[in-house]
PDB file of C-alpha atoms in Angstrom:
ATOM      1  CA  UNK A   1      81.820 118.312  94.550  1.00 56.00           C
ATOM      2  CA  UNK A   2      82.473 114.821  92.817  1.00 75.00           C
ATOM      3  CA  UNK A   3      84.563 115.956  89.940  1.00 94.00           C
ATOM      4  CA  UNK A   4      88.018 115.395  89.799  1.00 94.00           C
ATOM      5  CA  UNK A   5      91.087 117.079  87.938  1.00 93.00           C
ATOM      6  CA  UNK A   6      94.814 115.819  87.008  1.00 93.00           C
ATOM      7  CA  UNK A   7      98.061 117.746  86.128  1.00 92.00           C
ATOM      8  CA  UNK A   8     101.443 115.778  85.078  1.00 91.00           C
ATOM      9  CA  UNK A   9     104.642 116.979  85.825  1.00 89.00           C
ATOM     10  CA  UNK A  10     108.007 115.835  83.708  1.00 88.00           C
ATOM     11  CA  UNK A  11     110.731 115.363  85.817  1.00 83.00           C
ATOM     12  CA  UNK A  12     114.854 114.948  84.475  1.00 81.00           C
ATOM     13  CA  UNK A  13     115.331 112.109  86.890  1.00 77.00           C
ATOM     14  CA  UNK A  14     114.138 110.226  89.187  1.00 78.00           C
ATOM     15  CA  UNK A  15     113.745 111.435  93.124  1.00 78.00           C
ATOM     16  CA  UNK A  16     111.374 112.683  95.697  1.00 84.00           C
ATOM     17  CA  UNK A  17     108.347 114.395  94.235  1.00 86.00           C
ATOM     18  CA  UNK A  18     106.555 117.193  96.159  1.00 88.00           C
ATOM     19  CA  UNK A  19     103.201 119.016  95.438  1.00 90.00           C
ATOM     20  CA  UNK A  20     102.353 121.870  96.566  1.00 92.00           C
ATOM     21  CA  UNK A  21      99.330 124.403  96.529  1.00 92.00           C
ATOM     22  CA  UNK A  22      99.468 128.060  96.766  1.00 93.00           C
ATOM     23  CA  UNK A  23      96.278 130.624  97.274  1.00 91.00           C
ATOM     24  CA  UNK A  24      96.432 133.841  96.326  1.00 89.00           C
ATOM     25  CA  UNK A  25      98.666 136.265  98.460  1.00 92.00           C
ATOM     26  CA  UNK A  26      99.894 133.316 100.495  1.00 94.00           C
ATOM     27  CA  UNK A  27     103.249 130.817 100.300  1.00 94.00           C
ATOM     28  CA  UNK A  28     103.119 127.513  98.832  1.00 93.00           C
ATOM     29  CA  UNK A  29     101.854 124.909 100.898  1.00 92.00           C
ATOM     30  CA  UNK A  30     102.790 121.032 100.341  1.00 90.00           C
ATOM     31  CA  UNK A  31     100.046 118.778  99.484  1.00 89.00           C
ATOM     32  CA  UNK A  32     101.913 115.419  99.513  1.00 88.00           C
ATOM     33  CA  UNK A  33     104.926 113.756  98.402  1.00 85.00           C
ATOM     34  CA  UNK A  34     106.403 110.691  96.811  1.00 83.00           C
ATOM     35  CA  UNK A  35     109.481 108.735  96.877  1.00 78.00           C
ATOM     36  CA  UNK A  36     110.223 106.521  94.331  1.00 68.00           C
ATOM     37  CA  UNK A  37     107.512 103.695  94.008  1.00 66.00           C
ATOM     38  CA  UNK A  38     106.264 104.384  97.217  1.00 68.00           C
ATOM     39  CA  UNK A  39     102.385 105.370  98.083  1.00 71.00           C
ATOM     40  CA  UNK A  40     102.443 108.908  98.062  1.00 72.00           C
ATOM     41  CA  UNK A  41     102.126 110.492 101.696  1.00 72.00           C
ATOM     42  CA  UNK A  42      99.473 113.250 101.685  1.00 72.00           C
ATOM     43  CA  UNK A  43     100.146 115.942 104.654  1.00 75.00           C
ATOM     44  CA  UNK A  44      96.453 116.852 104.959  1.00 69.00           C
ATOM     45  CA  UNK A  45      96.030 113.084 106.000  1.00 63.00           C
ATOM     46  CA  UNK A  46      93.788 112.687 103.761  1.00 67.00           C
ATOM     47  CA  UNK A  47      95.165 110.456 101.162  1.00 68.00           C
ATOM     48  CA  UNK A  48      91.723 109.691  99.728  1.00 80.00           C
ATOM     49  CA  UNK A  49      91.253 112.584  97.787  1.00 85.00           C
ATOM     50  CA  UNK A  50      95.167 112.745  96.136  1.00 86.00           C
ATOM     51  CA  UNK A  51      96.306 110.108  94.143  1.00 87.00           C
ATOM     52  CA  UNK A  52      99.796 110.303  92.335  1.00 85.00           C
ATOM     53  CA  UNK A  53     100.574 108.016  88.862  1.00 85.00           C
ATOM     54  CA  UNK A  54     104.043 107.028  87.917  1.00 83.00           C
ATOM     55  CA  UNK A  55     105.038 106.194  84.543  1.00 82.00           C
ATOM     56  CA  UNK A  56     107.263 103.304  85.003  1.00 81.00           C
ATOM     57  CA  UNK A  57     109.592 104.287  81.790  1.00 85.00           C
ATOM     58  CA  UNK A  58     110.389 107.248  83.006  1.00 85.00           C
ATOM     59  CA  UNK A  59     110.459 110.192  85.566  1.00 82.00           C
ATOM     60  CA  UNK A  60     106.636 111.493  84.713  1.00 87.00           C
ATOM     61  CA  UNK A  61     104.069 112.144  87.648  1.00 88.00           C
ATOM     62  CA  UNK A  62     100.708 112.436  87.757  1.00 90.00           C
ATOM     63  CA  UNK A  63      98.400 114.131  90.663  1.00 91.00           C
ATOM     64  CA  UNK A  64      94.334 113.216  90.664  1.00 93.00           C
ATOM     65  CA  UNK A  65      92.286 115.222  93.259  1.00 91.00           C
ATOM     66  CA  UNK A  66      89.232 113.683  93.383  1.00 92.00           C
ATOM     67  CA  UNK A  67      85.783 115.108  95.136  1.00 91.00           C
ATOM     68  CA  UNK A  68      86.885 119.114  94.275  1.00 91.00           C
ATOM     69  CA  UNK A  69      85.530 121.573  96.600  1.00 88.00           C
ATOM     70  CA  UNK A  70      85.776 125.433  96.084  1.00 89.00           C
ATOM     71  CA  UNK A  71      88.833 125.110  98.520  1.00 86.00           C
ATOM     72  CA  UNK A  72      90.734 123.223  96.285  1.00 89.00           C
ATOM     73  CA  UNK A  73      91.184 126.413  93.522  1.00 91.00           C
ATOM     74  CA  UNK A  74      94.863 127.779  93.624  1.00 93.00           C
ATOM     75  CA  UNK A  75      97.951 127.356  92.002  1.00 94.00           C
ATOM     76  CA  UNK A  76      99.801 124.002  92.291  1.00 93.00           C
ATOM     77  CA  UNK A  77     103.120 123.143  91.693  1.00 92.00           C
ATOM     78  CA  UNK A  78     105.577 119.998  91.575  1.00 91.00           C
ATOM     79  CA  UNK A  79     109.194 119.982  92.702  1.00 89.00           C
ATOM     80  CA  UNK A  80     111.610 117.038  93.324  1.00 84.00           C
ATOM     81  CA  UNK A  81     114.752 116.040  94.871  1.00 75.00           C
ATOM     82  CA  UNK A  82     117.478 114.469  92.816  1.00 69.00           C
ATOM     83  CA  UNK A  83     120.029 113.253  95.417  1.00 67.00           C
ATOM     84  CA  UNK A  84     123.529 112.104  93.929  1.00 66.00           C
ATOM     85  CA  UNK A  85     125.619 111.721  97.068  1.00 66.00           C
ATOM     86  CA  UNK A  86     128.083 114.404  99.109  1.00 66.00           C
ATOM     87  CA  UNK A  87     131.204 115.911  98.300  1.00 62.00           C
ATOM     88  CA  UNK A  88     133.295 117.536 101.094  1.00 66.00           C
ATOM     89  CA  UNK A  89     135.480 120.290  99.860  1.00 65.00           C
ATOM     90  CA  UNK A  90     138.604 120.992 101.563  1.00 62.00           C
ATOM     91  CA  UNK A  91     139.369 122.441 105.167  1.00 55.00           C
ATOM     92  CA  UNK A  92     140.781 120.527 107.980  1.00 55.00           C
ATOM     93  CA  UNK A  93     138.956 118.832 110.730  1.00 51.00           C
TER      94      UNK A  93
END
């Protein structure tokens, strides 16, 4: 306990960032998630121990979990919406 560890992830634009953790023979969980410039939102509530970094130039994230516990080893992965707008196709209404 008391260490810390990042990871970056590159994104093509900008959007809604999610992290998520995954332990062995179990689906991904999310962590947290960002919107923009906004203070990430951490689903365990505890926002303490996450922090997310945004390169201002350009669409590159950065997660910090600080105070690591044994509980904290897994797999993590980023993902991110891009949202662009809708386009209705055909059909009558």
């Amino acid at each position: 306990p008391g260490s810390s560890t990042s990871m970056v992830c590159r994104m093509s634009h900008e959007g809604t960032v999610h992290w998520y953790m995954q332990l062995p023979g179990e689906p991904p969980k999310r962590i947290l998630y960002m919107s923009g410039q906004q203070r990430a939102v951490a689903d365990s509530g505890d926002s303490r121990r996450f922090k997310v970094g945004k390169n201002p130039s350009e669409p590159v994230y950065s997660l910090t979990i600080h105070s690591l516990t044994p509980r904290d080893s897994g797999t993590y992965y980023c993902a991110y919406w891009f949202y662009q707008g809708i386009t209705v196709l055909g059909g009558e209404r």
